[in-house]
Amino acid sequence: MTNRTLRDLFVDELMDTYDAEHRIIKAIPKMMKAAQSEELVAGFKVHLAQTQEHIVRLERVFKLFDLTPERKTCKAMLGLLAEGEELMAEDGVAGVRDAALIAAAQKVEHYEMATYGCLRTWAQVMGEDKARKLLQQTLDEEGETDHKLTQLALNLNTDALGEDDEEAAMLSVRRTAASTDTGNGPHRR
């Protein structure tokens, strides 16, 4: 598609995002199966339900633009999910695998946050307030999921450490979390 106007670019990215969300729907159950932590599995279940809602919202945005929902292959998501597949295929300690799954999931979340942020801003610039609100809602949820994954990583990644390093690491994690977590992320308006 030739992006001659901001609307063209918006629609092109909307189709790309629609494809990405569909791919994520297929990937999450695999991640749930690979995860060892019950907390991580539960988090993936919640995100699966959210992702299904994200698809519904995207369909509503398509409708606002009088378009039929259409997918355009999201090459970035293909790469991120392929990397996640490689991590799941590796043998290793359960805690290390969970740490890798969290990292893979956060890479996906960060990509989605960047994408939804652009779409939201473009909708705002074009005066499409209903679309902007729908996209902002998803952007907020993606940011919340990223935050939850960070908290889960702080709780679970100690399973990936050797016993000698565990106490020192916990102190470091607590100090880092206290000094860097302001609650203000890119997902805020």
Short mmCIF file of C-alpha atoms in Angstrom, two decimals:
data_model
loop_
_atom_site.label_atom_id
_atom_site.label_comp_id
_atom_site.label_asym_id
_atom_site.label_seq_id
_atom_site.Cartn_x
_atom_site.Cartn_y
_atom_site.Cartn_z
CA MET A 1 0.00 0.00 0.00
CA THR A 2 1.25 3.47 -0.83
CA ASN A 3 0.95 5.79 2.15
CA ARG A 4 0.04 9.04 0.47
CA THR A 5 -1.83 10.45 3.42
CA LEU A 6 -1.81 10.05 7.18
CA ARG A 7 -5.08 8.15 6.82
CA ASP A 8 -3.38 5.71 4.43
CA LEU A 9 -0.56 5.20 6.92
CA PHE A 10 -3.07 4.76 9.75
CA VAL A 11 -5.02 2.10 7.83
CA ASP A 12 -1.83 0.29 6.82
CA GLU A 13 -0.65 0.17 10.45
CA LEU A 14 -4.13 -0.83 11.60
CA MET A 15 -4.04 -3.87 9.30
CA ASP A 16 -0.53 -4.71 10.53
CA THR A 17 -1.67 -4.47 14.15
CA TYR A 18 -4.75 -6.58 13.46
CA ASP A 19 -2.47 -9.30 12.11
CA ALA A 20 -0.11 -8.99 15.09
CA GLU A 21 -2.95 -9.45 17.59
CA HIS A 22 -4.18 -12.56 15.76
CA ARG A 23 -0.67 -14.01 15.89
CA ILE A 24 -0.43 -13.28 19.60
CA ILE A 25 -3.70 -15.15 20.18
CA LYS A 26 -2.05 -18.26 18.70
CA ALA A 27 1.22 -17.77 20.61
CA ILE A 28 -0.11 -17.27 24.14
CA PRO A 29 -1.40 -20.85 24.65
CA LYS A 30 2.06 -22.15 23.67
CA MET A 31 3.64 -19.82 26.21
CA MET A 32 1.19 -20.98 28.86
CA LYS A 33 2.16 -24.57 28.17
CA ALA A 34 5.87 -23.77 28.42
CA ALA A 35 5.58 -21.76 31.65
CA GLN A 36 6.28 -23.44 34.98
CA SER A 37 5.02 -20.76 37.34
CA GLU A 38 1.30 -20.83 38.08
CA GLU A 39 1.40 -17.04 38.40
CA LEU A 40 2.88 -16.71 34.93
CA VAL A 41 0.31 -19.09 33.44
CA ALA A 42 -2.47 -17.09 35.12
CA GLY A 43 -1.01 -13.85 33.73
CA PHE A 44 -0.91 -15.31 30.23
CA LYS A 45 -4.56 -16.39 30.58
CA VAL A 46 -5.58 -12.86 31.50
CA HIS A 47 -3.61 -11.45 28.58
CA LEU A 48 -5.19 -13.94 26.19
CA ALA A 49 -8.64 -12.63 27.14
CA GLN A 50 -7.40 -9.03 26.81
CA THR A 51 -5.90 -9.74 23.39
CA GLN A 52 -9.23 -11.11 22.20
CA GLU A 53 -10.81 -7.84 23.31
CA HIS A 54 -8.05 -5.89 21.54
CA ILE A 55 -9.07 -7.60 18.29
CA VAL A 56 -12.70 -6.60 18.88
CA ARG A 57 -11.63 -2.99 19.48
CA LEU A 58 -9.55 -2.96 16.30
CA GLU A 59 -12.59 -4.23 14.40
CA ARG A 60 -14.56 -1.32 15.85
CA VAL A 61 -11.87 1.10 14.67
CA PHE A 62 -12.02 -0.41 11.18
CA LYS A 63 -15.77 0.11 11.24
CA LEU A 64 -15.35 3.76 12.31
CA PHE A 65 -13.33 4.24 9.10
CA ASP A 66 -15.93 2.34 7.03
CA LEU A 67 -13.45 -0.48 6.39
CA THR A 68 -13.70 -4.24 6.53
CA PRO A 69 -11.11 -5.65 8.97
CA GLU A 70 -8.15 -6.87 6.98
CA ARG A 71 -4.77 -8.30 7.96
CA LYS A 72 -1.40 -7.30 6.58
CA THR A 73 1.47 -9.55 7.67
CA CYS A 74 3.22 -7.99 10.65
CA LYS A 75 6.86 -8.82 10.02
CA ALA A 76 7.97 -7.41 13.35
CA MET A 77 5.59 -9.69 15.27
CA LEU A 78 6.72 -12.67 13.20
CA GLY A 79 10.26 -12.00 14.37
CA LEU A 80 9.36 -11.44 18.01
CA LEU A 81 7.26 -14.59 18.15
CA ALA A 82 9.93 -16.64 16.35
CA GLU A 83 12.41 -15.55 18.99
CA GLY A 84 9.95 -16.61 21.69
CA GLU A 85 9.54 -20.01 20.01
CA GLU A 86 13.30 -20.51 20.10
CA LEU A 87 13.37 -19.76 23.81
CA MET A 88 10.57 -22.23 24.48
CA ALA A 89 12.38 -24.95 22.55
CA GLU A 90 15.51 -24.69 24.67
CA ASP A 91 16.10 -27.06 27.55
CA GLY A 92 16.84 -25.50 30.89
CA VAL A 93 15.90 -24.84 34.45
CA ALA A 94 12.22 -23.99 34.93
CA GLY A 95 12.99 -20.60 36.50
CA VAL A 96 15.27 -19.65 33.64
CA ARG A 97 12.66 -20.65 31.08
CA ASP A 98 10.05 -18.54 32.89
CA ALA A 99 12.47 -15.60 32.93
CA ALA A 100 12.95 -16.03 29.17
CA LEU A 101 9.18 -16.22 28.61
CA ILE A 102 8.66 -13.01 30.57
CA ALA A 103 11.36 -11.29 28.51
CA ALA A 104 9.79 -12.50 25.26
CA ALA A 105 6.35 -11.34 26.40
CA GLN A 106 7.69 -7.92 27.38
CA LYS A 107 9.33 -7.48 23.98
CA VAL A 108 5.91 -8.07 22.43
CA GLU A 109 4.26 -5.65 24.88
CA HIS A 110 6.78 -2.92 24.11
CA TYR A 111 6.23 -3.33 20.38
CA GLU A 112 2.47 -3.16 20.91
CA MET A 113 2.75 -0.09 23.13
CA ALA A 114 4.77 1.72 20.45
CA THR A 115 2.29 0.72 17.76
CA TYR A 116 -0.84 1.62 19.69
CA GLY A 117 0.76 4.90 20.74
CA CYS A 118 1.30 5.85 17.09
CA LEU A 119 -2.20 4.76 16.07
CA ARG A 120 -3.74 6.68 18.96
CA THR A 121 -1.80 9.84 18.09
CA TRP A 122 -2.65 9.61 14.40
CA ALA A 123 -6.35 9.15 15.24
CA GLN A 124 -6.16 12.23 17.45
CA VAL A 125 -4.45 14.31 14.73
CA MET A 126 -7.11 13.22 12.22
CA GLY A 127 -9.87 14.25 14.65
CA GLU A 128 -11.10 10.67 15.07
CA ASP A 129 -11.90 10.86 18.79
CA LYS A 130 -13.84 7.59 19.02
CA ALA A 131 -10.94 5.71 17.44
CA ARG A 132 -8.48 7.56 19.68
CA LYS A 133 -10.36 6.48 22.81
CA LEU A 134 -10.50 2.83 21.72
CA LEU A 135 -6.81 2.78 20.89
CA GLN A 136 -5.92 4.55 24.16
CA GLN A 137 -7.85 1.93 26.11
CA THR A 138 -5.80 -0.83 24.51
CA LEU A 139 -2.58 1.15 24.97
CA ASP A 140 -3.35 1.50 28.69
CA GLU A 141 -3.97 -2.25 28.99
CA GLU A 142 -0.72 -3.05 27.20
CA GLY A 143 1.13 -0.78 29.62
CA GLU A 144 -0.56 -2.44 32.60
CA THR A 145 0.38 -5.88 31.28
CA ASP A 146 3.98 -4.78 30.87
CA HIS A 147 3.99 -3.48 34.45
CA LYS A 148 2.52 -6.76 35.72
CA LEU A 149 5.17 -8.72 33.81
CA THR A 150 7.88 -6.59 35.43
CA GLN A 151 6.44 -7.28 38.87
CA LEU A 152 6.20 -10.99 38.06
CA ALA A 153 9.81 -10.97 36.87
CA LEU A 154 10.92 -9.37 40.13
CA ASN A 155 9.12 -12.12 42.04
CA LEU A 156 10.01 -15.10 39.87
CA ASN A 157 13.45 -14.44 38.45
CA THR A 158 15.11 -15.44 41.71
CA ASP A 159 14.28 -19.02 40.68
CA ALA A 160 16.79 -18.58 37.87
CA LEU A 161 19.61 -17.60 40.23
CA GLY A 162 22.05 -19.87 41.96
CA GLU A 163 21.64 -20.08 45.74
CA ASP A 164 24.81 -18.04 46.46
CA ASP A 165 23.56 -15.05 44.49
CA GLU A 166 19.93 -15.11 45.61
CA GLU A 167 20.13 -12.94 48.75
CA ALA A 168 22.30 -10.27 47.13
CA ALA A 169 20.07 -10.23 44.06
CA MET A 170 16.90 -9.77 46.09
CA LEU A 171 18.37 -6.75 47.84
CA SER A 172 19.43 -5.29 44.50
CA VAL A 173 16.02 -5.93 42.94
CA ARG A 174 14.23 -4.23 45.83
CA ARG A 175 16.51 -1.19 45.65
CA THR A 176 16.16 -0.94 41.87
CA ALA A 177 12.36 -1.32 41.96
CA ALA A 178 12.04 1.31 44.66
CA SER A 179 14.24 3.81 42.82
CA THR A 180 12.98 3.34 39.24
CA ASP A 181 9.28 2.50 39.38
CA THR A 182 7.53 5.85 39.22
CA GLY A 183 4.36 4.44 37.68
CA ASN A 184 4.75 6.80 34.73
CA GLY A 185 5.22 4.85 31.57
CA PRO A 186 4.72 5.56 27.88
CA HIS A 187 1.15 4.34 28.12
CA ARG A 188 -0.06 7.36 30.07
CA ARG A 189 -1.95 10.14 28.34
#
